[in-house]
Tab-separated table of C-alpha atoms and ligand atoms in Angstrom:
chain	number	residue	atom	x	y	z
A	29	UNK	CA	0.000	0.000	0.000
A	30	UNK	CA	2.731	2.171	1.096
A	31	UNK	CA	6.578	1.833	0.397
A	32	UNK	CA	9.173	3.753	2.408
A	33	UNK	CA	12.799	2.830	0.874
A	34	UNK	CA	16.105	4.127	2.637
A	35	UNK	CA	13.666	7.291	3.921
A	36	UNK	CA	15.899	9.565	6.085
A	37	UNK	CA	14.716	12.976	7.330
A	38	UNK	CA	17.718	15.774	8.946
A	39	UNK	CA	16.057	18.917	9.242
A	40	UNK	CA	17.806	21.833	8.787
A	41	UNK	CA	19.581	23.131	11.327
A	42	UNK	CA	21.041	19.210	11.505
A	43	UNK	CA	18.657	17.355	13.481
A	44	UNK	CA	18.383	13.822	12.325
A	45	UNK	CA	14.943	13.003	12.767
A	46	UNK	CA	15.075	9.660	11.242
A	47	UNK	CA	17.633	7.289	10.363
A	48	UNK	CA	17.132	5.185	7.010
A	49	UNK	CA	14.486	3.251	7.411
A	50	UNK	CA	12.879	0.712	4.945
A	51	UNK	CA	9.175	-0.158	5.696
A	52	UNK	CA	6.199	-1.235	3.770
A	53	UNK	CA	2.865	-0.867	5.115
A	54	UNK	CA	0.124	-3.535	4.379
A	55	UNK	CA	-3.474	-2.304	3.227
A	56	UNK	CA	-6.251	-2.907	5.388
A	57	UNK	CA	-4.326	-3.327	8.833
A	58	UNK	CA	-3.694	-1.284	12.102
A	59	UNK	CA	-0.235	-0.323	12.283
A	60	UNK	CA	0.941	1.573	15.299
A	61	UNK	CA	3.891	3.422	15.346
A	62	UNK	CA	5.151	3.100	19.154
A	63	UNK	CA	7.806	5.262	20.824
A	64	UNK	CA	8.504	8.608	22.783
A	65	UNK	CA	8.382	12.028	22.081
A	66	UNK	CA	11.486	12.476	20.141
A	67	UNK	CA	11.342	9.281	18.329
A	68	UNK	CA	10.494	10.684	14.855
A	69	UNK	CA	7.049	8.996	14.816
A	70	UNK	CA	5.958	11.954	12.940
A	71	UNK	CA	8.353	12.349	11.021
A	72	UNK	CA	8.323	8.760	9.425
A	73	UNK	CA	4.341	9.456	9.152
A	74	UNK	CA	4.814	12.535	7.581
A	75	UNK	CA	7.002	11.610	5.262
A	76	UNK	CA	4.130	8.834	4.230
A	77	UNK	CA	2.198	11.816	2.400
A	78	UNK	CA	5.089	14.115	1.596
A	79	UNK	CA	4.045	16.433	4.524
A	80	UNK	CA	7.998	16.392	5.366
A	81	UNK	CA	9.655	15.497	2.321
A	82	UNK	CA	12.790	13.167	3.216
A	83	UNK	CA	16.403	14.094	2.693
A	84	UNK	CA	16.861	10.694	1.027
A	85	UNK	CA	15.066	7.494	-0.164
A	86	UNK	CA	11.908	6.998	-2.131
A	87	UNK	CA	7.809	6.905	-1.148
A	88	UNK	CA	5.852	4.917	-3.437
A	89	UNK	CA	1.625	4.641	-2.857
A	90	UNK	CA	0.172	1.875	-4.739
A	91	UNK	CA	-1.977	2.838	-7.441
A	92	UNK	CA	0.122	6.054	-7.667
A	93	UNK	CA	3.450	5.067	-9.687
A	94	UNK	CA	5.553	7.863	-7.979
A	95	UNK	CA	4.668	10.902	-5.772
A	96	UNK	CA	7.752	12.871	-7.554
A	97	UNK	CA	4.580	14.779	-9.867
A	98	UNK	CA	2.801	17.351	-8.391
A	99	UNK	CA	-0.681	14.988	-9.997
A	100	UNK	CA	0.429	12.026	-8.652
A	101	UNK	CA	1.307	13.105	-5.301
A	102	UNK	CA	-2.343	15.533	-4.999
A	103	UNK	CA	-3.854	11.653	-6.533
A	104	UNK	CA	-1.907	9.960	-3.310
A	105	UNK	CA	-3.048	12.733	-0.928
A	106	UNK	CA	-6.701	12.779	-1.921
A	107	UNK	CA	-7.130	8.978	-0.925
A	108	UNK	CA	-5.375	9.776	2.262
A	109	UNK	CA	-6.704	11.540	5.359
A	110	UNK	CA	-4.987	12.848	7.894
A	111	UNK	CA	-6.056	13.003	11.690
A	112	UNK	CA	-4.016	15.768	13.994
A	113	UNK	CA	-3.157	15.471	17.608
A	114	UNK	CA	-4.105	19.159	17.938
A	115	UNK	CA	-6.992	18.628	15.094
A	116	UNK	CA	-6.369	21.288	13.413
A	117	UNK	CA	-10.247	22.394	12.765
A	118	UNK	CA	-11.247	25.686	12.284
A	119	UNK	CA	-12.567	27.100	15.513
A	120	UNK	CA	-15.469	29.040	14.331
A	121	UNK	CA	-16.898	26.814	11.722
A	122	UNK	CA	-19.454	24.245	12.656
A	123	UNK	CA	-18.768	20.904	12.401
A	124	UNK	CA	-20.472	19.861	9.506
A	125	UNK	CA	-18.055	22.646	7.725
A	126	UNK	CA	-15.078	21.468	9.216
A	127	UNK	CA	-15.830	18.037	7.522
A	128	UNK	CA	-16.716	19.701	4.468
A	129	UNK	CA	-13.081	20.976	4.314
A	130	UNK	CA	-12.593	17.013	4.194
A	131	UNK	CA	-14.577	16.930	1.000
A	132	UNK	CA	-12.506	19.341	-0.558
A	133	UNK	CA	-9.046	18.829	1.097
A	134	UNK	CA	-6.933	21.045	3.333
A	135	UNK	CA	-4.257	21.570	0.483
A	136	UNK	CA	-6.856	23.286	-1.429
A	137	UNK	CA	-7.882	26.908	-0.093
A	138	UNK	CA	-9.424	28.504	-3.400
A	139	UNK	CA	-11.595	25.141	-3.713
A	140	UNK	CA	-12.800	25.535	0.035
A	141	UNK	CA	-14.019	28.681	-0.909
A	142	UNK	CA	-16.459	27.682	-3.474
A	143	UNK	CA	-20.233	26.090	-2.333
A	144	UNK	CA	-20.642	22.807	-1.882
A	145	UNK	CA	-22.712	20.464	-3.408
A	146	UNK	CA	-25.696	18.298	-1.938
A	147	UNK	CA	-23.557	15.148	-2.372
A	148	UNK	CA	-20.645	16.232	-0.227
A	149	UNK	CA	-23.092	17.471	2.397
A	150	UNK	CA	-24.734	14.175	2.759
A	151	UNK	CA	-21.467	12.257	2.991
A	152	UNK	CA	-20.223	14.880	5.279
A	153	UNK	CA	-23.339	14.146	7.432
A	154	UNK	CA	-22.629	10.159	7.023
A	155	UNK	CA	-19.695	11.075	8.424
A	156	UNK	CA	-20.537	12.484	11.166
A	157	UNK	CA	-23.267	9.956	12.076
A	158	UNK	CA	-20.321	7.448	11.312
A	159	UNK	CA	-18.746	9.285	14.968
A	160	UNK	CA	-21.982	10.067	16.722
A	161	UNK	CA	-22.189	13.414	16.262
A	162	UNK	CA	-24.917	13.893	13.639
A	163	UNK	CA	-26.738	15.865	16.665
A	164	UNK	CA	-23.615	18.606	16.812
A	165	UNK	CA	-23.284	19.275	13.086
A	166	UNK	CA	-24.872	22.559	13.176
A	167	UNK	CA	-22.333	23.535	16.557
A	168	UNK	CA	-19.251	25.644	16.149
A	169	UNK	CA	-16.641	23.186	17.208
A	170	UNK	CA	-14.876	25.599	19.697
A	171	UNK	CA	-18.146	24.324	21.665
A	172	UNK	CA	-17.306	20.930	21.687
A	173	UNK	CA	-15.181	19.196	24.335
A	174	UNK	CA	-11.933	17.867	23.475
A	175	UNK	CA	-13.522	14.122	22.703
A	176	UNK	CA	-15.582	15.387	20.255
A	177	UNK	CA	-13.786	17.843	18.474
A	178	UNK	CA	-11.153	14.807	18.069
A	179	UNK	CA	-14.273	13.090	16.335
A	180	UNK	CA	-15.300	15.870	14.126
A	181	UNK	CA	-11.145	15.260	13.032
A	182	UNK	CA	-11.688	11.672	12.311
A	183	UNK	CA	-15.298	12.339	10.381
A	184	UNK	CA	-12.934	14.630	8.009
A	185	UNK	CA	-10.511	12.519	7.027
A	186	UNK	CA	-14.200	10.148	6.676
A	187	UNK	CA	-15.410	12.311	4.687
A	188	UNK	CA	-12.762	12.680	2.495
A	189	UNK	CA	-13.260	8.429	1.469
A	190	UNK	CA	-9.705	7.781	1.561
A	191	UNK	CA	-7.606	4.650	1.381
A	192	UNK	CA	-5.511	5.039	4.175
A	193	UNK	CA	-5.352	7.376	7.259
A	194	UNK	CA	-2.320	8.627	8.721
A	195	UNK	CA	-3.228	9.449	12.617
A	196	UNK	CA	-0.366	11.443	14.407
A	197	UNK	CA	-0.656	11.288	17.751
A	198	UNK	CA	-4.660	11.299	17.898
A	199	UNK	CA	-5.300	10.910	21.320
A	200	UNK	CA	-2.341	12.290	22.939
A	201	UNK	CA	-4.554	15.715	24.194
A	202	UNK	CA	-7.272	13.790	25.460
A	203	UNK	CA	-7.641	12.551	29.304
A	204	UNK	CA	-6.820	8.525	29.500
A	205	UNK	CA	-10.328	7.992	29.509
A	206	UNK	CA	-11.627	10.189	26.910
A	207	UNK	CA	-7.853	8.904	24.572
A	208	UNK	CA	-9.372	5.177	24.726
A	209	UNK	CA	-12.549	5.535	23.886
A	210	UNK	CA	-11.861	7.954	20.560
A	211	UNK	CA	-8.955	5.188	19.804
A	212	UNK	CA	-11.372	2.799	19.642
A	213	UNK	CA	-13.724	4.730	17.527
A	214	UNK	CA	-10.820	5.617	14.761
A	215	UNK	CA	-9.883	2.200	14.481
A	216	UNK	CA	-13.286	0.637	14.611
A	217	UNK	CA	-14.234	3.235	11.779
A	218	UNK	CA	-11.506	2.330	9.510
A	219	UNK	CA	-11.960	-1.371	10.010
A	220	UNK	CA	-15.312	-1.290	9.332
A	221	UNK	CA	-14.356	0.786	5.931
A	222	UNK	CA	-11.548	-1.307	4.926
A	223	UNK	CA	-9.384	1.919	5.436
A	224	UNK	CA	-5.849	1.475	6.122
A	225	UNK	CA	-4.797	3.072	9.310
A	226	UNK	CA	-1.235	4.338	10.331
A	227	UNK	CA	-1.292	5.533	13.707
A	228	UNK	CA	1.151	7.572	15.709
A	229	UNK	CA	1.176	6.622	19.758
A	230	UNK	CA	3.550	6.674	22.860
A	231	UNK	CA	1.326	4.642	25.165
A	232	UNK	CA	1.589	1.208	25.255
A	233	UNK	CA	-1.564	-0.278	26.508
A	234	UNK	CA	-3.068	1.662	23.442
A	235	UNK	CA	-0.685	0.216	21.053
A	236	UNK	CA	-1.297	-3.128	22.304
A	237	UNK	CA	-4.989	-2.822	22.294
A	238	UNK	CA	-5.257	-1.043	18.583
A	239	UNK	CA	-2.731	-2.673	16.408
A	240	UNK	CA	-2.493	-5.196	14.281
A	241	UNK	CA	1.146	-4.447	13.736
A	242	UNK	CA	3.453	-2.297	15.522
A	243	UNK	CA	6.780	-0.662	14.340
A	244	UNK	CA	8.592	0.704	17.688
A	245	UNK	CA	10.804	3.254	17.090
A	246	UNK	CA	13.883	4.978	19.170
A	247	UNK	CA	15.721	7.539	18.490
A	248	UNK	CA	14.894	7.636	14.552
A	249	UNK	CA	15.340	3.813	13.971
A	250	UNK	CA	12.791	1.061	13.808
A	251	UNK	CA	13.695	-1.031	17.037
A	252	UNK	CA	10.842	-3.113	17.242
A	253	UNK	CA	8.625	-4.699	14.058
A	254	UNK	CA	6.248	-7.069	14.555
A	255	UNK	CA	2.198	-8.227	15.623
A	256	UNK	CA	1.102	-6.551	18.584
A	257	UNK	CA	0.447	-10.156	20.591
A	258	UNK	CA	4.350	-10.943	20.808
A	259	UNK	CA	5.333	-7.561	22.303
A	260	UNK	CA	7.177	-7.866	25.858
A	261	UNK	CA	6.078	-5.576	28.120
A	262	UNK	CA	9.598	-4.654	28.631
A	263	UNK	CA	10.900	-4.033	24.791
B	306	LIG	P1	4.515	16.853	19.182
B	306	LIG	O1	3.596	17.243	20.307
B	306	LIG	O2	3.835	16.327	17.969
B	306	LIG	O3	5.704	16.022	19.614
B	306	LIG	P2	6.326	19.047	19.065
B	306	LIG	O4	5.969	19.954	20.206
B	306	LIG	O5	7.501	18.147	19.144
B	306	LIG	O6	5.015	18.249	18.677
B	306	LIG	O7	6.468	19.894	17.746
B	306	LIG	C1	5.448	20.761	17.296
B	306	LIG	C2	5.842	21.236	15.912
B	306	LIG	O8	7.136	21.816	15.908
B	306	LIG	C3	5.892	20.111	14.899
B	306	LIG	O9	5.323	20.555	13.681
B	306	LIG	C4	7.344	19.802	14.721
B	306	LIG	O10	7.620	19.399	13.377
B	306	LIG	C5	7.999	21.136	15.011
B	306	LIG	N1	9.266	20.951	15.705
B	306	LIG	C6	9.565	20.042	16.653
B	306	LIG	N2	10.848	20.142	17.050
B	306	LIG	C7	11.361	21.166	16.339
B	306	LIG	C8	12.642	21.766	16.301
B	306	LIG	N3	13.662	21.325	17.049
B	306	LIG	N4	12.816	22.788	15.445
B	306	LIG	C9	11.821	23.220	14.694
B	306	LIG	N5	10.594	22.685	14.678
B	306	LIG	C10	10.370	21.669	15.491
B	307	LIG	P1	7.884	12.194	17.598
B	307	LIG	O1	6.706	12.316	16.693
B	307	LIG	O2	8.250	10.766	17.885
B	307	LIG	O3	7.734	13.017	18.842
B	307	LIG	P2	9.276	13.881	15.710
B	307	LIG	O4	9.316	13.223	14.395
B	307	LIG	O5	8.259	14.961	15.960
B	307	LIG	O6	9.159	12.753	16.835
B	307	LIG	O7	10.685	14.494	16.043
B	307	LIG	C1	11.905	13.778	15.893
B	307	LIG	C2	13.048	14.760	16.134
B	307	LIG	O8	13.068	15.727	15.095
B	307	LIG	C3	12.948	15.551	17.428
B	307	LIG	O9	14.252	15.726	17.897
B	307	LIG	C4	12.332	16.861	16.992
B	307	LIG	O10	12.675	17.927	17.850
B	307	LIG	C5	12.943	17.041	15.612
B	307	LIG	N1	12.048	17.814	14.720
B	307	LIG	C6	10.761	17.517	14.403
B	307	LIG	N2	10.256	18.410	13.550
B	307	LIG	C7	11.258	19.286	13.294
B	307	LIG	C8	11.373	20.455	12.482
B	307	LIG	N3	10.343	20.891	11.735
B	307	LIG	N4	12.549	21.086	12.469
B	307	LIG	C9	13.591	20.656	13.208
B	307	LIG	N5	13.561	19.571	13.987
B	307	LIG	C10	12.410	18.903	14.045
């Protein structure tokens, strides 16, 4: 589905977020990335959709021959969506426009500006129904509590149909409680849909509970690959 090859990331300034680092991701699973702040969790997810673009190696999306064209990498980003730890909605739009933007994709301001059809607002509203919160679609999300505006994240990348989500931290502002039960949601929604999920976490009893497959990573190296029933408890 995905295929990172020799992907390294130094930022400038020198910082070697990640090491080279080979890993394919299989369509239709839960794969976890697992590791501390620091780790370059986002990084490696980032560079998944071009959102960092690595110093070195290639990305290749199946169905999408490369992602060096600017068509074939706006093809690869369309049929993924992208869940935020901070969620990255916009305040003072409801949240039935905040999925919208799903519709029409965050890389694509002019679009965003134009009305939408009746077709995008009823799969907006699926959507939303899809994360119980058909009832809120009509409320600014700057009135929702952390939970839900975490849900109204996850109905836009919904919305948006895609193949695959990438999911960087998505709980990690959220009380325990509140973390395992949206968790639970994201990766019951993309099983359900057959959507491929890629998800960002440092707590282990979340990784362990989510994934079907989870790639630990230290210090910008994969130190741990494998099915989330064989992890120790100490690794
Ligand atoms: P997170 O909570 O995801 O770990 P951080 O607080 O580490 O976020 O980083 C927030 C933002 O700042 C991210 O977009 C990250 O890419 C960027 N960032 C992190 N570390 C640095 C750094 N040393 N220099 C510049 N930008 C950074
Ligand atoms: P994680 O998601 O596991 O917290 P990151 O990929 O955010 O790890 O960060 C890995 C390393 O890269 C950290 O040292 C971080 O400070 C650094 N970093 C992240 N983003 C940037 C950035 N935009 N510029 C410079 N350094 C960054």
């Amino acid at each position: 589905m995905i295929e990172l090859v020799d992907v390294s990331k130094t930022y400038k300034g020198g910082v070697q977020a990640l090491g080279p680092t080979d890993l394919s991701i299989e369509a239709g699973r839960v794969t976890v990335l697992l590791g501390p702040s620091g780790a370059g969790k986002s990084t490696l997810l980032r560079c998944m959709n071009l959102l960092v673009k690595p110093s070195t190696g290639g990305v290749r999306a199946d169905g999408v021959p490369s992602l060096e064209t600017r068509g074939d990498l706006r093809r690869h980003r369309r049929r993924t969506g992208m869940v935020f730890q901070h969620h990255q909605l916009i305040p003072r739009y409801t949240a039935l426009r905040n999925v919208l933007l799903g519709r029409v994709g965050y890389y694509s301001f002019w679009r965003s500006l134009l009305p939408f059809g009746r077709a995008d607002e009823r799969i907006a509203l699926e959507a939303l129904d899809r994360v119980g919160l058909l009832d809120k679609a009509l409320t600014r999300v700057d009135n929702l509590s952390g939970g839900m505006q975490q849900r109204v994240g996850i109905a836009r990348a919904l919305a948006q149909q895609p193949d695959l989500i990438l999911a960087d931290e998505p709980v990690a502002s959220l009380d325990p409680a509140t973390a395992r039960r949206v968790m639970e949601l994201l990766r019951r929604v993309c099983q359900e849909s057959g959507i491929t999920l890629v998800a960002s976490l440092h707590q282990v009893d979340l990784a362990l509970e989510h994934a079907d497959r989870i790639v630990g990573l230290a210090h910008g190296r994969i130190v741990y690959d494998g099915p989330a029933d064989e992890v120790d408890d100490d690794d």
